[in-house]
Structure formats: structure tokens, C-alpha cells
């Protein structure tokens, strides 16, 4: 009779320890204290007309007739990402994915893409998605996962529009904060 009781109390004790550690993980997740943080610049160099020499992104659909803010226009990109504002500086990563415009009453986009790192500094990927409310000064998108050096990453990517040149180019400052690092 004694052995099963002991086993039961050990099991309860284990459950207690597990729940304690889960609680302590939640407590340490402070928005002001990411475990990894870096600032990168995303350069969207759009194909305008037929000059394909520098472009790294292109509209893949034509806008619908809903509203005046290119609702339904989808852009696919393989854009350079650098550590500073100069698009010609050596890329830190590639941003591959898409965005589309999805509001009738203002310019508003929705992004889903992968940052691909393949340098001596970092190897791996970070996956980012969410709404880009372009009229706000800063917008928070979700870091939903990662691989390699960013195994199982989760966090927030804060966007800020850094430059806009008509339909040909825009630059976003991405402040990437990870809250789960392994
Ligand atoms: C190309 O850029 C011009 C302005 O520089 C703009 O008026 C035109 O709509 C753009 N074309 C496309 C296909 O984006
Ligand atoms: C393409 O990029 C080069 C530099 O790499 C620049 O000198 C040139 O002006 C760019 N062309 C266009 C059409 O933006
Ligand atoms: C990463 O870089 C190495 C060396 O430049 C190259 O051989 C390899 O194909 C690259 N991998 C990817 C996934 O781009």
C-alpha cells in the first residue's frame, strides 16, 4: 500500500514543480526586456515599368475597384535587409514574402515574410506576419517563429516608415525584439 501512495505524492510534487516553472517563465516575459534585439532596414525596391535591373519586388495582382487605396494589390518581394539605411550596403538578410493592401478607406497593408540569414554572423530564419497600419508612426507585427540561430523564436517586430519615394521605393525600420531565445 505504501509504494503507490509514495508514487502519487511524487507525481503531485512533480506537477507542483512544473507549474512553478511555467509561472516563473511567464513572469520573466517583460516587454521592455527582450532576450535578443536588433534593428534592421527593409528596402522595398519596386518594379516600375520594365526596368528590372534594380527591382526586387513586383505587383502580382492589379488593384480592385474597391475604394481608392489599391485594395487587393499584392506585392511579392525578395528584398534586401541591411543594418543601415543605405540599400547598397551589404545585406544582413533577405526578406522574402508578400504584402497586400486591404483597406477601402486608407492605405493599409498586411505582411507575411521570412527573414533569411545566411552570413558568418547568423544562419537561420525569422518569420514575421501581421497588419501594417501605415498611417501609424509605429506598428507592431508578430514574430511567429524561427529556425537555425533563431530556433523557436517569438517576439515583436516594430515597423517605422523611414523613407518613401513614390511607387518605386520605400524603407522600413524594423526593430525586432525576441522574447523566447534558446
Ligand atoms: C511608376 O512610377 C510613376 C511615378 O514615378 C507612377 O506614376 C506610376 O504609376 C508607376 N507605375 C507603376 C506600374 O507602379
Ligand atoms: C540602380 O542601382 C544603381 C546602383 O547599384 C544606381 O546607380 C542606379 O541609379 C539604379 N537605377 C535605378 C533605375 O534606380
Ligand atoms: C549560404 O551561403 C553559402 C556561402 O555563400 C552558400 O553556399 C549557400 O548556398 C547559401 N545558402 C542559402 C540557403 O542561400
Tab-separated table of C-alpha atoms and ligand atoms in Angstrom:
chain	number	residue	atom	x	y	z
A	1	UNK	CA	0.000	0.000	0.000
A	2	UNK	CA	2.858	2.334	0.713
A	3	UNK	CA	4.539	2.355	-2.657
A	4	UNK	CA	1.544	3.667	-4.703
A	5	UNK	CA	0.979	6.437	-2.150
A	6	UNK	CA	4.619	7.485	-2.432
A	7	UNK	CA	4.380	7.449	-6.214
A	8	UNK	CA	1.281	9.602	-6.038
A	9	UNK	CA	2.908	12.160	-3.783
A	10	UNK	CA	5.991	12.297	-6.028
A	11	UNK	CA	3.734	12.836	-9.029
A	12	UNK	CA	1.925	15.663	-7.259
A	13	UNK	CA	5.264	17.173	-6.255
A	14	UNK	CA	6.456	16.994	-9.889
A	15	UNK	CA	3.268	18.689	-11.067
A	16	UNK	CA	3.852	21.399	-8.495
A	17	UNK	CA	7.430	21.958	-9.763
A	18	UNK	CA	6.299	22.051	-13.406
A	19	UNK	CA	3.567	24.605	-12.681
A	20	UNK	CA	6.027	26.723	-10.697
A	21	UNK	CA	8.492	26.813	-13.583
A	22	UNK	CA	5.723	27.667	-16.084
A	23	UNK	CA	4.657	30.552	-13.845
A	24	UNK	CA	8.196	31.856	-13.481
A	25	UNK	CA	8.682	31.817	-17.300
A	26	UNK	CA	5.531	33.931	-17.670
A	27	UNK	CA	6.703	36.373	-15.028
A	28	UNK	CA	10.071	37.000	-16.703
A	29	UNK	CA	8.427	37.929	-20.052
A	30	UNK	CA	8.703	41.691	-19.730
A	31	UNK	CA	8.013	43.712	-22.928
A	32	UNK	CA	10.918	46.009	-22.023
A	33	UNK	CA	13.384	43.138	-21.651
A	34	UNK	CA	13.755	41.111	-24.842
A	35	UNK	CA	16.347	38.320	-24.801
A	36	UNK	CA	17.566	39.443	-28.255
A	37	UNK	CA	17.074	42.721	-30.076
A	38	UNK	CA	18.300	44.122	-33.377
A	39	UNK	CA	17.430	46.908	-35.769
A	40	UNK	CA	17.349	46.234	-39.485
A	41	UNK	CA	16.248	48.209	-42.537
A	42	UNK	CA	13.965	46.706	-45.152
A	43	UNK	CA	14.300	48.125	-48.669
A	44	UNK	CA	11.340	47.560	-50.982
A	45	UNK	CA	12.574	48.340	-54.498
A	46	UNK	CA	9.521	48.023	-56.706
A	47	UNK	CA	9.442	47.191	-60.372
A	48	UNK	CA	8.118	50.277	-62.110
A	49	UNK	CA	7.535	49.734	-65.790
A	50	UNK	CA	10.027	47.420	-67.439
A	51	UNK	CA	13.374	48.305	-65.803
A	52	UNK	CA	14.121	45.077	-63.990
A	53	UNK	CA	17.808	45.893	-63.250
A	54	UNK	CA	17.397	47.049	-59.632
A	55	UNK	CA	13.892	45.950	-58.693
A	56	UNK	CA	13.496	43.263	-56.023
A	57	UNK	CA	9.705	43.300	-55.731
A	58	UNK	CA	6.768	43.411	-58.101
A	59	UNK	CA	3.000	43.732	-58.058
A	60	UNK	CA	1.496	40.308	-58.728
A	61	UNK	CA	-2.135	41.437	-58.969
A	62	UNK	CA	-3.905	44.553	-60.179
A	63	UNK	CA	-5.898	46.533	-57.612
A	64	UNK	CA	-9.652	46.024	-57.454
A	65	UNK	CA	-12.165	48.834	-57.906
A	66	UNK	CA	-12.983	48.923	-54.196
A	67	UNK	CA	-12.084	52.358	-52.790
A	68	UNK	CA	-9.106	54.494	-53.844
A	69	UNK	CA	-6.309	52.771	-51.935
A	70	UNK	CA	-5.261	49.895	-54.251
A	71	UNK	CA	-7.395	47.376	-52.357
A	72	UNK	CA	-6.370	43.859	-53.386
A	73	UNK	CA	-2.969	44.784	-54.860
A	74	UNK	CA	-0.493	42.077	-53.849
A	75	UNK	CA	3.274	42.600	-53.999
A	76	UNK	CA	5.735	39.701	-53.874
A	77	UNK	CA	9.248	40.562	-52.715
A	78	UNK	CA	12.785	39.245	-52.319
A	79	UNK	CA	14.111	42.427	-50.748
A	80	UNK	CA	17.499	43.258	-49.221
A	81	UNK	CA	17.666	43.899	-45.490
A	82	UNK	CA	20.605	45.891	-44.164
A	83	UNK	CA	21.971	47.160	-40.859
A	84	UNK	CA	21.908	50.771	-42.015
A	85	UNK	CA	19.742	52.969	-44.225
A	86	UNK	CA	21.802	52.542	-47.383
A	87	UNK	CA	20.200	49.940	-49.695
A	88	UNK	CA	23.591	49.412	-51.368
A	89	UNK	CA	25.310	48.330	-48.151
A	90	UNK	CA	25.975	44.589	-47.769
A	91	UNK	CA	22.717	42.776	-46.924
A	92	UNK	CA	22.345	41.307	-43.434
A	93	UNK	CA	19.452	39.150	-44.633
A	94	UNK	CA	16.889	38.746	-47.401
A	95	UNK	CA	13.202	39.404	-46.758
A	96	UNK	CA	11.092	37.028	-48.840
A	97	UNK	CA	7.312	37.111	-48.826
A	98	UNK	CA	4.411	39.341	-49.742
A	99	UNK	CA	2.131	42.148	-48.673
A	100	UNK	CA	-1.259	43.214	-49.932
A	101	UNK	CA	-3.417	46.286	-49.440
A	102	UNK	CA	-6.620	45.537	-47.573
A	103	UNK	CA	-8.463	48.727	-46.643
A	104	UNK	CA	-11.095	50.625	-48.563
A	105	UNK	CA	-10.658	53.935	-46.691
A	106	UNK	CA	-6.852	54.319	-46.379
A	107	UNK	CA	-3.522	52.708	-47.296
A	108	UNK	CA	-3.150	49.665	-45.089
A	109	UNK	CA	-1.125	46.529	-45.768
A	110	UNK	CA	-0.820	43.006	-44.440
A	111	UNK	CA	2.629	41.371	-44.404
A	112	UNK	CA	3.832	37.788	-44.237
A	113	UNK	CA	7.508	37.069	-44.858
A	114	UNK	CA	10.673	35.287	-43.822
A	115	UNK	CA	13.954	36.965	-42.960
A	116	UNK	CA	16.628	34.644	-44.271
A	117	UNK	CA	20.041	34.981	-42.638
A	118	UNK	CA	22.986	33.322	-44.308
A	119	UNK	CA	26.096	35.140	-43.166
A	120	UNK	CA	29.051	34.384	-40.939
A	121	UNK	CA	27.177	36.221	-38.158
A	122	UNK	CA	23.797	34.457	-38.375
A	123	UNK	CA	22.322	31.432	-40.101
A	124	UNK	CA	18.611	30.791	-39.861
A	125	UNK	CA	15.213	32.333	-40.426
A	126	UNK	CA	12.699	34.529	-38.635
A	127	UNK	CA	9.042	34.501	-39.700
A	128	UNK	CA	7.053	37.720	-39.353
A	129	UNK	CA	3.393	38.454	-40.044
A	130	UNK	CA	0.687	40.980	-39.230
A	131	UNK	CA	-1.135	44.162	-40.133
A	132	UNK	CA	0.901	47.199	-41.165
A	133	UNK	CA	-1.313	50.169	-40.336
A	134	UNK	CA	0.733	52.519	-42.472
A	135	UNK	CA	-0.774	55.714	-41.083
A	136	UNK	CA	0.505	54.957	-37.560
A	137	UNK	CA	4.015	56.131	-36.637
A	138	UNK	CA	4.960	52.667	-35.337
A	139	UNK	CA	3.241	49.304	-35.843
A	140	UNK	CA	3.809	46.008	-34.061
A	141	UNK	CA	3.851	42.802	-36.075
A	142	UNK	CA	4.326	39.297	-34.658
A	143	UNK	CA	7.463	37.207	-34.858
A	144	UNK	CA	5.729	33.848	-35.113
A	145	UNK	CA	8.691	31.506	-35.339
A	146	UNK	CA	12.257	30.883	-36.352
A	147	UNK	CA	14.870	28.309	-37.309
A	148	UNK	CA	18.633	27.866	-37.004
A	149	UNK	CA	20.192	30.604	-34.845
A	150	UNK	CA	16.605	31.774	-34.179
A	151	UNK	CA	15.228	28.344	-33.234
A	152	UNK	CA	11.635	28.667	-31.950
A	153	UNK	CA	11.877	32.466	-31.772
A	154	UNK	CA	8.848	34.520	-30.797
A	155	UNK	CA	8.537	38.243	-30.370
A	156	UNK	CA	7.539	41.577	-31.824
A	157	UNK	CA	8.779	43.395	-34.929
A	158	UNK	CA	8.069	47.116	-34.649
A	159	UNK	CA	7.840	48.856	-38.037
A	160	UNK	CA	8.508	52.501	-38.701
A	161	UNK	CA	8.371	54.046	-42.181
A	162	UNK	CA	11.830	55.509	-42.791
A	163	UNK	CA	11.598	56.719	-46.401
A	164	UNK	CA	9.117	56.730	-49.285
A	165	UNK	CA	9.926	57.523	-52.926
A	166	UNK	CA	6.663	57.348	-54.861
A	167	UNK	CA	5.849	53.904	-56.259
A	168	UNK	CA	9.484	52.918	-56.685
A	169	UNK	CA	10.926	52.585	-53.211
A	170	UNK	CA	10.155	52.569	-49.525
A	171	UNK	CA	12.237	51.761	-46.499
A	172	UNK	CA	11.048	50.366	-43.175
A	173	UNK	CA	12.963	50.400	-39.935
A	174	UNK	CA	12.350	47.050	-38.237
A	175	UNK	CA	13.030	46.892	-34.522
A	176	UNK	CA	12.991	43.162	-33.825
A	177	UNK	CA	12.623	42.052	-30.226
A	178	UNK	CA	12.653	38.375	-29.311
A	179	UNK	CA	11.244	37.170	-26.003
A	180	UNK	CA	11.998	33.496	-26.410
A	181	UNK	CA	15.608	32.591	-27.117
A	182	UNK	CA	17.069	29.088	-26.946
B	1	LIG	C1	5.802	54.283	-61.808
B	1	LIG	O1	6.160	55.472	-61.143
B	1	LIG	C2	5.401	56.606	-61.533
B	1	LIG	C3	5.932	57.797	-60.764
B	1	LIG	O2	7.339	57.784	-60.714
B	1	LIG	C4	3.941	56.380	-61.234
B	1	LIG	O3	3.182	57.468	-61.677
B	1	LIG	C5	3.456	55.100	-61.911
B	1	LIG	O4	2.142	54.814	-61.516
B	1	LIG	C6	4.360	53.938	-61.537
B	1	LIG	N1	3.959	52.748	-62.264
B	1	LIG	C7	3.742	51.596	-61.666
B	1	LIG	C8	3.370	50.462	-62.553
B	1	LIG	O5	3.852	51.447	-60.463
B	2	LIG	C1	20.219	51.041	-59.901
B	2	LIG	O1	21.233	50.932	-58.917
B	2	LIG	C2	22.437	51.616	-59.246
B	2	LIG	C3	23.434	51.337	-58.162
B	2	LIG	O2	23.515	49.988	-57.881
B	2	LIG	C4	22.142	53.094	-59.371
B	2	LIG	O3	23.320	53.772	-59.731
B	2	LIG	C5	21.056	53.326	-60.397
B	2	LIG	O4	20.691	54.692	-60.406
B	2	LIG	C6	19.828	52.487	-60.090
B	2	LIG	N1	18.874	52.605	-61.160
B	2	LIG	C7	17.613	52.950	-60.927
B	2	LIG	C8	16.739	53.000	-62.153
B	2	LIG	O5	17.150	53.161	-59.816
B	3	LIG	C1	24.502	30.386	-47.880
B	3	LIG	O1	25.766	30.887	-48.230
B	3	LIG	C2	26.651	29.895	-48.689
B	3	LIG	C3	28.008	30.547	-48.903
B	3	LIG	O2	27.913	31.762	-49.573
B	3	LIG	C4	26.096	29.257	-49.969
B	3	LIG	O3	26.959	28.241	-50.434
B	3	LIG	C5	24.716	28.671	-49.680
B	3	LIG	O4	24.130	28.181	-50.876
B	3	LIG	C6	23.816	29.706	-49.067
B	3	LIG	N1	22.572	29.088	-48.659
B	3	LIG	C7	21.373	29.600	-48.938
B	3	LIG	C8	20.193	28.845	-48.415
B	3	LIG	O5	21.256	30.622	-49.567
